[in-house]
PDB file of C-alpha atoms in Angstrom:
ATOM      1  CA  MET A   1     103.795  97.144 111.562  1.00 41.00           C
ATOM      2  CA  GLY A   2     101.821  99.454 109.267  1.00 46.00           C
ATOM      3  CA  VAL A   3     100.158 102.818 109.713  1.00 44.00           C
ATOM      4  CA  ARG A   4      96.758 101.310 110.454  1.00 41.00           C
ATOM      5  CA  ASP A   5      98.182  99.259 113.333  1.00 44.00           C
ATOM      6  CA  LEU A   6      99.144 102.447 115.188  1.00 44.00           C
ATOM      7  CA  MET A   7      96.451 104.801 113.944  1.00 43.00           C
ATOM      8  CA  GLU A   8      93.636 105.725 116.304  1.00 46.00           C
ATOM      9  CA  PRO A   9      90.405 104.165 114.967  1.00 39.00           C
ATOM     10  CA  ASP A  10      88.655 107.543 114.759  1.00 66.00           C
ATOM     11  CA  LYS A  11      91.313 108.976 112.409  1.00 89.00           C
ATOM     12  CA  SER A  12      89.926 107.132 109.386  1.00 93.00           C
ATOM     13  CA  ALA A  13      87.745 109.363 107.212  1.00 95.00           C
ATOM     14  CA  ARG A  14      84.009 109.056 107.759  1.00 93.00           C
ATOM     15  CA  THR A  15      82.757 109.182 104.190  1.00 95.00           C
ATOM     16  CA  SER A  16      79.249 109.252 102.711  1.00 94.00           C
ATOM     17  CA  VAL A  17      80.216 106.429 100.329  1.00 96.00           C
ATOM     18  CA  PRO A  18      83.224 104.077 100.370  1.00 96.00           C
ATOM     19  CA  VAL A  19      86.507 105.520  99.056  1.00 97.00           C
ATOM     20  CA  HIS A  20      89.864 103.888  98.439  1.00 97.00           C
ATOM     21  CA  GLU A  21      91.669 102.724 101.562  1.00 96.00           C
ATOM     22  CA  LEU A  22      94.659 104.977 100.844  1.00 97.00           C
ATOM     23  CA  ILE A  23      92.393 108.025 100.883  1.00 97.00           C
ATOM     24  CA  ARG A  24      90.333 106.858 103.846  1.00 96.00           C
ATOM     25  CA  THR A  25      93.351 106.287 106.077  1.00 96.00           C
ATOM     26  CA  ARG A  26      95.546 109.217 104.984  1.00 97.00           C
ATOM     27  CA  TRP A  27      95.929 111.863 107.655  1.00 96.00           C
ATOM     28  CA  SER A  28      98.566 114.270 108.922  1.00 97.00           C
ATOM     29  CA  PRO A  29      99.852 113.202 112.342  1.00 96.00           C
ATOM     30  CA  ARG A  30     102.283 115.241 114.388  1.00 97.00           C
ATOM     31  CA  ALA A  31     103.204 112.405 116.747  1.00 97.00           C
ATOM     32  CA  LEU A  32     106.170 110.782 115.021  1.00 98.00           C
ATOM     33  CA  ASP A  33     108.567 108.145 116.318  1.00 97.00           C
ATOM     34  CA  PRO A  34     111.956 109.874 116.766  1.00 97.00           C
ATOM     35  CA  ASP A  35     113.655 106.528 116.066  1.00 97.00           C
ATOM     36  CA  GLY A  36     111.411 105.593 113.131  1.00 98.00           C
ATOM     37  CA  GLN A  37     112.979 104.881 109.761  1.00 97.00           C
ATOM     38  CA  VAL A  38     111.877 105.428 106.178  1.00 98.00           C
ATOM     39  CA  GLY A  39     113.633 103.007 103.872  1.00 98.00           C
ATOM     40  CA  GLU A  40     115.285 104.168 100.666  1.00 98.00           C
ATOM     41  CA  PRO A  41     113.019 102.012  98.451  1.00 98.00           C
ATOM     42  CA  ALA A  42     109.938 103.541 100.099  1.00 98.00           C
ATOM     43  CA  LEU A  43     111.297 107.074  99.767  1.00 98.00           C
ATOM     44  CA  ARG A  44     112.187 106.494  96.140  1.00 98.00           C
ATOM     45  CA  ALA A  45     108.688 105.128  95.481  1.00 98.00           C
ATOM     46  CA  MET A  46     107.160 108.321  96.923  1.00 98.00           C
ATOM     47  CA  LEU A  47     109.232 110.524  94.619  1.00 98.00           C
ATOM     48  CA  GLU A  48     108.509 108.231  91.686  1.00 98.00           C
ATOM     49  CA  ALA A  49     104.792 108.583  92.409  1.00 98.00           C
ATOM     50  CA  ALA A  50     105.214 112.362  92.405  1.00 98.00           C
ATOM     51  CA  ARG A  51     107.082 112.177  89.085  1.00 98.00           C
ATOM     52  CA  TRP A  52     104.122 110.488  87.403  1.00 98.00           C
ATOM     53  CA  ALA A  53     101.519 113.050  88.467  1.00 98.00           C
ATOM     54  CA  PRO A  54      99.649 114.938  85.739  1.00 98.00           C
ATOM     55  CA  SER A  55     100.634 118.512  84.925  1.00 98.00           C
ATOM     56  CA  HIS A  56      99.621 121.172  82.400  1.00 97.00           C
ATOM     57  CA  GLY A  57     101.113 120.136  79.046  1.00 97.00           C
ATOM     58  CA  ASN A  58     103.349 117.667  80.918  1.00 97.00           C
ATOM     59  CA  THR A  59     105.488 120.619  82.070  1.00 97.00           C
ATOM     60  CA  GLN A  60     106.220 118.838  85.391  1.00 98.00           C
ATOM     61  CA  PRO A  61     106.789 121.905  87.601  1.00 98.00           C
ATOM     62  CA  ALA A  62     107.350 119.999  90.855  1.00 98.00           C
ATOM     63  CA  ARG A  63     110.829 119.688  92.371  1.00 98.00           C
ATOM     64  CA  TYR A  64     111.792 118.166  95.713  1.00 98.00           C
ATOM     65  CA  LEU A  65     114.830 118.663  97.943  1.00 98.00           C
ATOM     66  CA  ILE A  66     115.302 115.759 100.346  1.00 98.00           C
ATOM     67  CA  GLY A  67     116.839 115.789 103.802  1.00 98.00           C
ATOM     68  CA  ARG A  68     117.423 112.543 105.682  1.00 98.00           C
ATOM     69  CA  ARG A  69     117.703 112.576 109.471  1.00 98.00           C
ATOM     70  CA  GLY A  70     121.267 113.500 110.401  1.00 97.00           C
ATOM     71  CA  ASP A  71     122.369 115.061 107.118  1.00 98.00           C
ATOM     72  CA  GLU A  72     123.024 118.729 106.390  1.00 98.00           C
ATOM     73  CA  THR A  73     119.932 119.281 104.261  1.00 98.00           C
ATOM     74  CA  TYR A  74     117.692 117.904 107.007  1.00 98.00           C
ATOM     75  CA  GLY A  75     119.230 120.314 109.501  1.00 98.00           C
ATOM     76  CA  ARG A  76     118.744 123.275 107.189  1.00 98.00           C
ATOM     77  CA  LEU A  77     115.114 122.377 106.507  1.00 98.00           C
ATOM     78  CA  LEU A  78     114.431 121.879 110.213  1.00 98.00           C
ATOM     79  CA  ASP A  79     115.911 125.301 110.995  1.00 98.00           C
ATOM     80  CA  LEU A  80     113.630 126.895 108.392  1.00 98.00           C
ATOM     81  CA  LEU A  81     110.449 125.606 110.053  1.00 98.00           C
ATOM     82  CA  SER A  82     108.382 127.811 112.321  1.00 98.00           C
ATOM     83  CA  PRO A  83     109.150 127.145 116.008  1.00 98.00           C
ATOM     84  CA  ARG A  84     105.816 125.371 116.521  1.00 96.00           C
ATOM     85  CA  ASN A  85     106.386 123.056 113.569  1.00 98.00           C
ATOM     86  CA  ARG A  86     110.017 122.461 114.507  1.00 98.00           C
ATOM     87  CA  GLU A  87     108.981 121.105 117.925  1.00 97.00           C
ATOM     88  CA  TRP A  88     107.243 118.047 116.525  1.00 98.00           C
ATOM     89  CA  ALA A  89     108.783 117.723 113.040  1.00 98.00           C
ATOM     90  CA  SER A  90     112.230 117.161 114.542  1.00 98.00           C
ATOM     91  CA  ALA A  91     111.127 113.533 115.033  1.00 98.00           C
ATOM     92  CA  ALA A  92     110.611 112.970 111.290  1.00 98.00           C
ATOM     93  CA  ALA A  93     112.901 110.536 109.503  1.00 98.00           C
ATOM     94  CA  VAL A  94     112.832 112.639 106.324  1.00 98.00           C
ATOM     95  CA  LEU A  95     112.080 116.282 105.558  1.00 99.00           C
ATOM     96  CA  VAL A  96     111.241 117.178 101.965  1.00 98.00           C
ATOM     97  CA  LEU A  97     111.008 120.671 100.502  1.00 98.00           C
ATOM     98  CA  GLY A  98     108.474 120.848  97.687  1.00 98.00           C
ATOM     99  CA  CYS A  99     109.139 123.604  95.151  1.00 98.00           C
ATOM    100  CA  VAL A 100     107.534 124.943  91.994  1.00 98.00           C
ATOM    101  CA  VAL A 101     109.412 125.754  88.810  1.00 98.00           C
ATOM    102  CA  THR A 102     107.659 128.911  87.655  1.00 98.00           C
ATOM    103  CA  GLU A 103     109.071 129.152  84.133  1.00 97.00           C
ATOM    104  CA  ASN A 104     111.267 127.354  81.613  1.00 95.00           C
ATOM    105  CA  GLU A 105     112.948 128.331  78.337  1.00 94.00           C
ATOM    106  CA  LYS A 106     109.513 128.849  76.735  1.00 93.00           C
ATOM    107  CA  GLY A 107     108.274 131.222  79.433  1.00 97.00           C
ATOM    108  CA  PRO A 108     105.996 131.039  82.510  1.00 97.00           C
ATOM    109  CA  LEU A 109     104.532 127.611  83.248  1.00 98.00           C
ATOM    110  CA  PRO A 110     100.725 127.621  83.405  1.00 97.00           C
ATOM    111  CA  SER A 111      98.990 126.192  86.490  1.00 98.00           C
ATOM    112  CA  ALA A 112     102.395 125.409  87.991  1.00 98.00           C
ATOM    113  CA  GLU A 113     101.336 125.412  91.648  1.00 98.00           C
ATOM    114  CA  TYR A 114      98.401 123.169  90.758  1.00 98.00           C
ATOM    115  CA  GLY A 115     100.897 120.741  89.261  1.00 98.00           C
ATOM    116  CA  VAL A 116     102.974 120.690  92.440  1.00 98.00           C
ATOM    117  CA  GLY A 117      99.807 120.027  94.444  1.00 98.00           C
ATOM    118  CA  LEU A 118      98.944 117.049  92.267  1.00 98.00           C
ATOM    119  CA  ALA A 119     102.475 115.659  92.490  1.00 98.00           C
ATOM    120  CA  THR A 120     102.633 116.111  96.255  1.00 98.00           C
ATOM    121  CA  GLU A 121      99.311 114.360  96.775  1.00 98.00           C
ATOM    122  CA  ASN A 122     100.721 111.426  94.802  1.00 98.00           C
ATOM    123  CA  LEU A 123     103.763 111.471  97.071  1.00 98.00           C
ATOM    124  CA  VAL A 124     101.642 111.542 100.231  1.00 98.00           C
ATOM    125  CA  LEU A 125      99.324 108.733  99.120  1.00 98.00           C
ATOM    126  CA  GLN A 126     102.314 106.604  98.174  1.00 98.00           C
ATOM    127  CA  ALA A 127     103.663 107.230 101.675  1.00 98.00           C
ATOM    128  CA  VAL A 128     100.488 105.660 103.075  1.00 97.00           C
ATOM    129  CA  ALA A 129     100.942 102.718 100.718  1.00 98.00           C
ATOM    130  CA  GLU A 130     104.506 102.311 102.026  1.00 98.00           C
ATOM    131  CA  GLY A 131     103.283 102.148 105.641  1.00 97.00           C
ATOM    132  CA  VAL A 132     104.601 105.555 106.720  1.00 98.00           C
ATOM    133  CA  VAL A 133     102.963 108.939 107.275  1.00 97.00           C
ATOM    134  CA  ALA A 134     103.489 112.396 105.799  1.00 98.00           C
ATOM    135  CA  HIS A 135     102.518 115.810 107.164  1.00 98.00           C
ATOM    136  CA  GLN A 136     102.638 118.853 104.877  1.00 98.00           C
ATOM    137  CA  MET A 137     103.552 122.271 106.293  1.00 98.00           C
ATOM    138  CA  GLY A 138     103.337 125.799 104.988  1.00 98.00           C
ATOM    139  CA  GLY A 139     104.811 127.243 108.180  1.00 98.00           C
ATOM    140  CA  PHE A 140     108.442 127.799 107.233  1.00 98.00           C
ATOM    141  CA  ASN A 141     110.733 130.623 106.141  1.00 98.00           C
ATOM    142  CA  LYS A 142     110.299 130.664 102.362  1.00 98.00           C
ATOM    143  CA  ASP A 143     112.661 133.575 101.754  1.00 98.00           C
ATOM    144  CA  GLY A 144     115.244 131.870 103.931  1.00 98.00           C
ATOM    145  CA  ALA A 145     114.827 128.641 101.983  1.00 98.00           C
ATOM    146  CA  LYS A 146     115.707 130.386  98.722  1.00 97.00           C
ATOM    147  CA  LEU A 147     118.902 131.743 100.250  1.00 97.00           C
ATOM    148  CA  VAL A 148     120.033 128.845 102.430  1.00 97.00           C
ATOM    149  CA  LEU A 149     119.330 126.205  99.795  1.00 97.00           C
ATOM    150  CA  SER A 150     120.524 128.285  96.804  1.00 97.00           C
ATOM    151  CA  LEU A 151     117.299 127.867  94.857  1.00 98.00           C
ATOM    152  CA  PRO A 152     117.371 129.171  91.271  1.00 97.00           C
ATOM    153  CA  GLU A 153     115.484 132.367  90.424  1.00 97.00           C
ATOM    154  CA  ASN A 154     112.695 130.432  88.686  1.00 97.00           C
ATOM    155  CA  VAL A 155     112.114 128.092  91.647  1.00 98.00           C
ATOM    156  CA  ARG A 156     109.851 128.971  94.556  1.00 98.00           C
ATOM    157  CA  PRO A 157     109.516 126.904  97.780  1.00 98.00           C
ATOM    158  CA  LEU A 158     105.933 125.921  98.603  1.00 98.00           C
ATOM    159  CA  VAL A 159     105.793 123.218 101.259  1.00 98.00           C
ATOM    160  CA  VAL A 160     107.872 121.143 103.665  1.00 98.00           C
ATOM    161  CA  ILE A 161     106.763 117.539 104.129  1.00 99.00           C
ATOM    162  CA  ALA A 162     107.678 115.613 107.271  1.00 98.00           C
ATOM    163  CA  ILE A 163     107.791 111.867 106.624  1.00 98.00           C
ATOM    164  CA  GLY A 164     108.153 109.256 109.324  1.00 98.00           C
ATOM    165  CA  THR A 165     106.514 106.502 111.288  1.00 97.00           C
ATOM    166  CA  PRO A 166     103.678 107.039 113.772  1.00 95.00           C
ATOM    167  CA  GLY A 167     104.595 107.714 117.372  1.00 95.00           C
ATOM    168  CA  SER A 168     102.643 107.925 120.599  1.00 94.00           C
ATOM    169  CA  PRO A 169     100.408 110.984 121.046  1.00 95.00           C
ATOM    170  CA  ASP A 170     102.003 111.206 124.511  1.00 94.00           C
ATOM    171  CA  LEU A 171     105.052 112.678 122.758  1.00 92.00           C
ATOM    172  CA  LEU A 172     103.024 115.853 122.119  1.00 95.00           C
ATOM    173  CA  ASP A 173     102.039 118.739 124.378  1.00 94.00           C
ATOM    174  CA  ASP A 174      98.479 118.858 125.699  1.00 94.00           C
ATOM    175  CA  ASP A 175      97.077 121.031 122.909  1.00 93.00           C
ATOM    176  CA  ARG A 176      98.588 118.993 120.086  1.00 94.00           C
ATOM    177  CA  ARG A 177      97.706 115.690 121.772  1.00 94.00           C
ATOM    178  CA  GLU A 178      94.061 116.711 121.984  1.00 93.00           C
ATOM    179  CA  ARG A 179      94.037 117.606 118.282  1.00 92.00           C
ATOM    180  CA  GLU A 180      95.879 114.386 117.421  1.00 95.00           C
ATOM    181  CA  LEU A 181      93.196 112.256 119.072  1.00 94.00           C
ATOM    182  CA  ALA A 182      90.162 114.261 117.919  1.00 92.00           C
ATOM    183  CA  PRO A 183      88.020 112.917 115.060  1.00 91.00           C
ATOM    184  CA  ARG A 184      88.845 114.339 111.648  1.00 92.00           C
ATOM    185  CA  ARG A 185      86.322 116.744 110.151  1.00 93.00           C
ATOM    186  CA  ARG A 186      85.462 117.959 106.660  1.00 95.00           C
ATOM    187  CA  LEU A 187      82.696 120.059 105.140  1.00 97.00           C
ATOM    188  CA  PRO A 188      79.795 117.869 103.994  1.00 96.00           C
ATOM    189  CA  LEU A 189      79.663 116.950 100.308  1.00 96.00           C
ATOM    190  CA  SER A 190      76.576 119.118  99.911  1.00 97.00           C
ATOM    191  CA  GLU A 191      78.712 122.199 100.598  1.00 97.00           C
ATOM    192  CA  ILE A 192      81.475 121.516  98.084  1.00 97.00           C
ATOM    193  CA  ALA A 193      79.828 119.794  95.085  1.00 98.00           C
ATOM    194  CA  PHE A 194      77.077 121.703  93.242  1.00 98.00           C
ATOM    195  CA  ALA A 195      74.915 121.069  90.187  1.00 98.00           C
ATOM    196  CA  GLY A 196      72.626 123.315  88.184  1.00 96.00           C
ATOM    197  CA  GLU A 197      73.629 126.461  90.028  1.00 97.00           C
ATOM    198  CA  TRP A 198      76.074 127.546  92.717  1.00 98.00           C
ATOM    199  CA  GLY A 199      74.996 126.317  96.122  1.00 97.00           C
ATOM    200  CA  SER A 200      72.603 123.652  94.810  1.00 98.00           C
ATOM    201  CA  PRO A 201      73.953 120.315  96.095  1.00 97.00           C
ATOM    202  CA  ALA A 202      74.897 117.768  93.434  1.00 97.00           C
ATOM    203  CA  PHE A 203      74.237 114.933  95.880  1.00 95.00           C
TER     204      PHE A 203
END
């Protein structure tokens, strides 16, 4: 059973023109099946997709530390999450720490965080293609991550990604369940794409 079989119909993006199915159906659920599994081939495909993302001068600044449910890394990553994130993310099959390499032997890497963003979006879209879901989180102890996970001096933690299979919204508290079932919203295209001058809609 795939993501779309369990996804609420109103979670698909309402776009002004058709977009690719992977983009239309990607979203960030918090209701995850605590018994759900993410197969090794699927997980490897997600990291392979991240590996092939573009980066400034092909510097490839993205690095990922993977924790599988039940192993030590997973436990450490879960402990680093904010209490609110830990409540629901504990049902994830995999927790991934996304990091940025800030410099190499030639010096600081330009646009390094941008590169990690591109790589992580590849990872997340590949997750959709594999029939699982991924939720990115900035709410975690970044200083603690550097210490607990022995990150090198030139590596900075940016994001934790919970990967799993969709679960029932009934697994969530009232507030989160309401947000889980609400339609997704974005600014209209007229407010983000301009032409001629700032604020003049391109479309």
